[in-house]
PDB file of C-alpha atoms in Angstrom:
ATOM      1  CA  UNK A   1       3.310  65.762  31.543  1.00 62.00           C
ATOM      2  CA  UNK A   2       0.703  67.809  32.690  1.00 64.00           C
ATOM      3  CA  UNK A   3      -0.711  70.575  34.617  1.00 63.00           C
ATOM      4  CA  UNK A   4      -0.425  68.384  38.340  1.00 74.00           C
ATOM      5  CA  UNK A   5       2.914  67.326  37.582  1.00 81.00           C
ATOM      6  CA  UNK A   6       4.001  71.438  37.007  1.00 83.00           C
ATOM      7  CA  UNK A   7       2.738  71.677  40.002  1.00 88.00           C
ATOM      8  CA  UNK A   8       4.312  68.544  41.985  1.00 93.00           C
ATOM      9  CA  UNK A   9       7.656  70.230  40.537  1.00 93.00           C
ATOM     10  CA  UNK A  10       6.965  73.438  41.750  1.00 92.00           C
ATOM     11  CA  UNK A  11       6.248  72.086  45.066  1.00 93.00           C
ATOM     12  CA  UNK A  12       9.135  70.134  45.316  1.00 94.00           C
ATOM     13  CA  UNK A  13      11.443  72.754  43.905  1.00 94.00           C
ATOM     14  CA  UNK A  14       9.721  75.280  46.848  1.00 94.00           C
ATOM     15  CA  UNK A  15      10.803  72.681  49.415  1.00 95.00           C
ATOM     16  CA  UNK A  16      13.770  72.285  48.266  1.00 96.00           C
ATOM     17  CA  UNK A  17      14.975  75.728  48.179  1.00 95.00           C
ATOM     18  CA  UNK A  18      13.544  76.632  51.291  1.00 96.00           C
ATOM     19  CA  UNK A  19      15.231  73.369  53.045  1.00 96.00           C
ATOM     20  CA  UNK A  20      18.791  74.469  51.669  1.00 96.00           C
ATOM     21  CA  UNK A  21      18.628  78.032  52.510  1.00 96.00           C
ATOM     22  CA  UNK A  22      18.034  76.958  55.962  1.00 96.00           C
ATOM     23  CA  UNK A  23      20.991  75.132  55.977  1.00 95.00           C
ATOM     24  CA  UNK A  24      23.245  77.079  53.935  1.00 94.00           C
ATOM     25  CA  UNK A  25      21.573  80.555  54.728  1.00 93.00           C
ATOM     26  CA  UNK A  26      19.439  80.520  57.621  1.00 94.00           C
ATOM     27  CA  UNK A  27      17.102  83.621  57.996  1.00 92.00           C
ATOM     28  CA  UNK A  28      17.715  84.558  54.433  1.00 95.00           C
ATOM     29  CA  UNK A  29      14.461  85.535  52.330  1.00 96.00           C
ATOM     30  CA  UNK A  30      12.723  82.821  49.853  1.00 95.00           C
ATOM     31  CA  UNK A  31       9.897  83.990  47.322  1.00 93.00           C
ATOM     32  CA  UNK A  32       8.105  82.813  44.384  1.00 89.00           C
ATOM     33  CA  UNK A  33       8.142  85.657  41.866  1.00 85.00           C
ATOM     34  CA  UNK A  34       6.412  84.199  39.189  1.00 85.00           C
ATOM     35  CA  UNK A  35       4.828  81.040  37.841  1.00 79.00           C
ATOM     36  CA  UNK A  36       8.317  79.196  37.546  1.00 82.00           C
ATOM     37  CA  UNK A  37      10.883  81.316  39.771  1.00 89.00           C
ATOM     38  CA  UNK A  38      11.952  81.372  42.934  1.00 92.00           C
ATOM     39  CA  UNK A  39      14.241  84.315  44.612  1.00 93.00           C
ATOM     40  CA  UNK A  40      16.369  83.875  47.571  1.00 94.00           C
ATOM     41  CA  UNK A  41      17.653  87.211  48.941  1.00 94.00           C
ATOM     42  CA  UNK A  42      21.269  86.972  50.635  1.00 94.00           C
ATOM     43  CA  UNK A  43      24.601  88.008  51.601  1.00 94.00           C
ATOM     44  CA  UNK A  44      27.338  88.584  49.050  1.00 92.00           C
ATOM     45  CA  UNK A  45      29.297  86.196  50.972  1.00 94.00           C
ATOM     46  CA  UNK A  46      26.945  83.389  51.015  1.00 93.00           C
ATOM     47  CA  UNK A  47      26.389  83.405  47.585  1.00 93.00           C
ATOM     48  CA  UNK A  48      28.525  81.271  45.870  1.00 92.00           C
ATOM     49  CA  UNK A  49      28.102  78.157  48.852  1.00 94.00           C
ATOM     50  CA  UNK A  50      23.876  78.928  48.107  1.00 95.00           C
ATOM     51  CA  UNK A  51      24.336  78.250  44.736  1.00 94.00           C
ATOM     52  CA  UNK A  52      26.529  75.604  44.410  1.00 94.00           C
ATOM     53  CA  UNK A  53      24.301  73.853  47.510  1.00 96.00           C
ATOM     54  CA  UNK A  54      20.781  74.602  45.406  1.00 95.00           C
ATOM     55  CA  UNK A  55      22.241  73.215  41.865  1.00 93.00           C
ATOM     56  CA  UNK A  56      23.625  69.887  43.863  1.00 93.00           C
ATOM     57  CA  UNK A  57      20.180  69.448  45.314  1.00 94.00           C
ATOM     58  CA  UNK A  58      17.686  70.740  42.801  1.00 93.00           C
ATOM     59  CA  UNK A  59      19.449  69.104  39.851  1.00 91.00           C
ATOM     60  CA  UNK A  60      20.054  65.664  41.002  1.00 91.00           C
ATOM     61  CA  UNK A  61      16.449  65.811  42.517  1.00 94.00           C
ATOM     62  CA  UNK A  62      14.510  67.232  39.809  1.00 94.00           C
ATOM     63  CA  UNK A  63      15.227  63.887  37.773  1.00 94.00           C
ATOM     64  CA  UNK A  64      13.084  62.075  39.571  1.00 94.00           C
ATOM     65  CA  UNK A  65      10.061  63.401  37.189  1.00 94.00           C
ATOM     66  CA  UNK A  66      11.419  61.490  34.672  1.00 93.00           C
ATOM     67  CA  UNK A  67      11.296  58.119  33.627  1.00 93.00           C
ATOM     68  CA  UNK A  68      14.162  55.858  33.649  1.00 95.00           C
ATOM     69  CA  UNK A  69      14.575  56.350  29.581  1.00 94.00           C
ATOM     70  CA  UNK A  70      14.342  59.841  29.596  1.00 94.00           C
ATOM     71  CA  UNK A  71      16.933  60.378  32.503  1.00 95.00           C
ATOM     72  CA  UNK A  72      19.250  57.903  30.579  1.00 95.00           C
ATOM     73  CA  UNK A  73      18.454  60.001  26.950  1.00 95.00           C
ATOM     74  CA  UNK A  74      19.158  63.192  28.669  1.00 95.00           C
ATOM     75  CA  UNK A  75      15.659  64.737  27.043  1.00 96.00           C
ATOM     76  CA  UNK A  76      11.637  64.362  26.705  1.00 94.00           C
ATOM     77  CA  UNK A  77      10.432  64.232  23.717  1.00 93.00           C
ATOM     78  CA  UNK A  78       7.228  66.591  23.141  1.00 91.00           C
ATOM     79  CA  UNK A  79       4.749  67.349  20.284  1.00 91.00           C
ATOM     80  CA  UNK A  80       5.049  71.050  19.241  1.00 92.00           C
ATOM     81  CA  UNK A  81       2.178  72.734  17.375  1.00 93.00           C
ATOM     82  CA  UNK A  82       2.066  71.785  14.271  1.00 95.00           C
ATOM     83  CA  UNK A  83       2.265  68.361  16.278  1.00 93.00           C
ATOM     84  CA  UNK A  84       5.413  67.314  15.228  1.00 95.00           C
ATOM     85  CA  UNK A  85       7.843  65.334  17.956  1.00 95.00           C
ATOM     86  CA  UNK A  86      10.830  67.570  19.467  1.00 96.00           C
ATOM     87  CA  UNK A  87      13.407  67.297  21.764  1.00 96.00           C
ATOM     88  CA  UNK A  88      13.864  69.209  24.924  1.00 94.00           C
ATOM     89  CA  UNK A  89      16.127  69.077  27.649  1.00 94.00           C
ATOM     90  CA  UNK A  90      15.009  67.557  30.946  1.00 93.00           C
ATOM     91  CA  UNK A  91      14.351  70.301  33.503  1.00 91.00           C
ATOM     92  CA  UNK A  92      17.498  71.848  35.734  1.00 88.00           C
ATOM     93  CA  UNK A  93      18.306  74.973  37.952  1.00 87.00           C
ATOM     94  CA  UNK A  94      19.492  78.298  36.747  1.00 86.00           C
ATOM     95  CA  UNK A  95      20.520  80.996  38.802  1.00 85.00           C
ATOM     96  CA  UNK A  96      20.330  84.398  38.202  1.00 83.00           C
ATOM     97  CA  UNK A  97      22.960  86.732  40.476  1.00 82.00           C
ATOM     98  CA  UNK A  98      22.180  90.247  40.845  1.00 77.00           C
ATOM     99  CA  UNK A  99      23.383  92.685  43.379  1.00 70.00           C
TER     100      UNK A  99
END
Protein backbone atom coordinates (compact mmCIF):
# COMPACT_ATOMS: atom_id res chain seq x y z
CA UNK A 1 0.00 0.00 0.00
CA UNK A 2 1.07 3.25 -0.77
CA UNK A 3 0.80 6.90 -0.76
CA UNK A 4 -2.25 6.87 -3.83
CA UNK A 5 -4.04 4.24 -2.19
CA UNK A 6 -4.09 6.62 1.39
CA UNK A 7 -5.41 8.79 -0.67
CA UNK A 8 -8.13 6.65 -2.74
CA UNK A 9 -9.24 5.78 1.02
CA UNK A 10 -9.44 9.10 2.09
CA UNK A 11 -11.46 9.97 -0.83
CA UNK A 12 -13.74 7.33 -0.52
CA UNK A 13 -14.11 7.64 3.22
CA UNK A 14 -14.92 11.72 2.39
CA UNK A 15 -17.70 10.49 0.09
CA UNK A 16 -18.91 8.34 2.14
CA UNK A 17 -19.44 10.39 5.11
CA UNK A 18 -20.68 13.19 3.33
CA UNK A 19 -23.32 10.80 1.36
CA UNK A 20 -24.67 9.42 4.83
CA UNK A 21 -24.94 12.61 6.62
CA UNK A 22 -27.13 13.69 3.88
CA UNK A 23 -29.27 11.01 4.43
CA UNK A 24 -29.18 10.53 8.01
CA UNK A 25 -28.40 14.29 8.88
CA UNK A 26 -29.06 16.58 6.19
CA UNK A 27 -27.55 20.15 6.63
CA UNK A 28 -25.30 18.90 9.35
CA UNK A 29 -21.49 20.07 9.10
CA UNK A 30 -18.68 17.58 7.54
CA UNK A 31 -14.83 18.51 7.88
CA UNK A 32 -11.54 17.00 7.51
CA UNK A 33 -9.55 17.95 10.60
CA UNK A 34 -6.51 16.32 9.96
CA UNK A 35 -4.65 13.97 7.65
CA UNK A 36 -6.93 10.89 8.65
CA UNK A 37 -10.16 12.44 10.44
CA UNK A 38 -13.19 13.52 9.55
CA UNK A 39 -15.79 15.56 11.97
CA UNK A 40 -19.42 15.70 11.48
CA UNK A 41 -21.08 18.33 13.71
CA UNK A 42 -24.80 17.36 14.85
CA UNK A 43 -27.70 17.15 17.00
CA UNK A 44 -27.67 15.17 20.22
CA UNK A 45 -30.56 13.41 18.89
CA UNK A 46 -29.17 12.32 15.68
CA UNK A 47 -26.28 10.95 17.05
CA UNK A 48 -26.62 7.57 17.76
CA UNK A 49 -28.71 6.80 14.05
CA UNK A 50 -25.24 8.89 12.43
CA UNK A 51 -23.14 6.56 13.92
CA UNK A 52 -24.56 3.43 13.66
CA UNK A 53 -25.42 4.55 9.70
CA UNK A 54 -21.44 5.66 9.15
CA UNK A 55 -19.94 2.28 10.85
CA UNK A 56 -22.55 0.09 8.54
CA UNK A 57 -21.30 1.96 5.52
CA UNK A 58 -17.68 2.84 6.12
CA UNK A 59 -16.83 -0.58 7.55
CA UNK A 60 -18.30 -2.92 5.12
CA UNK A 61 -16.95 -0.51 2.36
CA UNK A 62 -13.56 0.14 3.47
CA UNK A 63 -12.78 -3.69 2.73
CA UNK A 64 -12.75 -3.28 -0.58
CA UNK A 65 -8.87 -2.07 -0.33
CA UNK A 66 -8.08 -5.32 0.47
CA UNK A 67 -7.45 -8.34 -1.26
CA UNK A 68 -9.56 -11.31 -1.05
CA UNK A 69 -6.84 -13.05 1.50
CA UNK A 70 -6.47 -10.28 3.61
CA UNK A 71 -10.32 -9.63 4.05
CA UNK A 72 -10.65 -13.45 4.76
CA UNK A 73 -7.32 -13.23 7.42
CA UNK A 74 -8.85 -10.29 9.05
CA UNK A 75 -5.18 -8.35 8.79
CA UNK A 76 -2.22 -7.03 6.35
CA UNK A 77 0.77 -8.02 7.03
CA UNK A 78 3.52 -5.09 6.95
CA UNK A 79 7.34 -4.79 7.39
CA UNK A 80 8.14 -2.60 10.46
CA UNK A 81 11.56 -0.94 10.78
CA UNK A 82 13.84 -3.09 11.62
CA UNK A 83 12.02 -4.83 8.55
CA UNK A 84 10.58 -7.51 10.23
CA UNK A 85 6.81 -8.79 9.04
CA UNK A 86 3.81 -7.68 11.50
CA UNK A 87 0.37 -7.92 11.71
CA UNK A 88 -2.13 -5.16 11.66
CA UNK A 89 -5.67 -4.96 11.56
CA UNK A 90 -7.41 -4.05 8.31
CA UNK A 91 -8.65 -0.46 8.44
CA UNK A 92 -12.32 0.40 10.19
CA UNK A 93 -14.29 3.48 11.59
CA UNK A 94 -14.01 4.92 15.02
CA UNK A 95 -16.03 7.50 16.36
CA UNK A 96 -15.25 9.89 18.73
CA UNK A 97 -18.55 11.60 20.67
CA UNK A 98 -18.06 14.80 22.29
CA UNK A 99 -20.57 17.33 23.33
Amino acid sequence: YNFISGNDVLRYAATEICEVVEQVAPGDFVGHRDEARFVVLTAPERQSALQEALKARLDEGLLQFYSFMEREQGFIQVEDSAGELVDRPLMHLEVESQQ
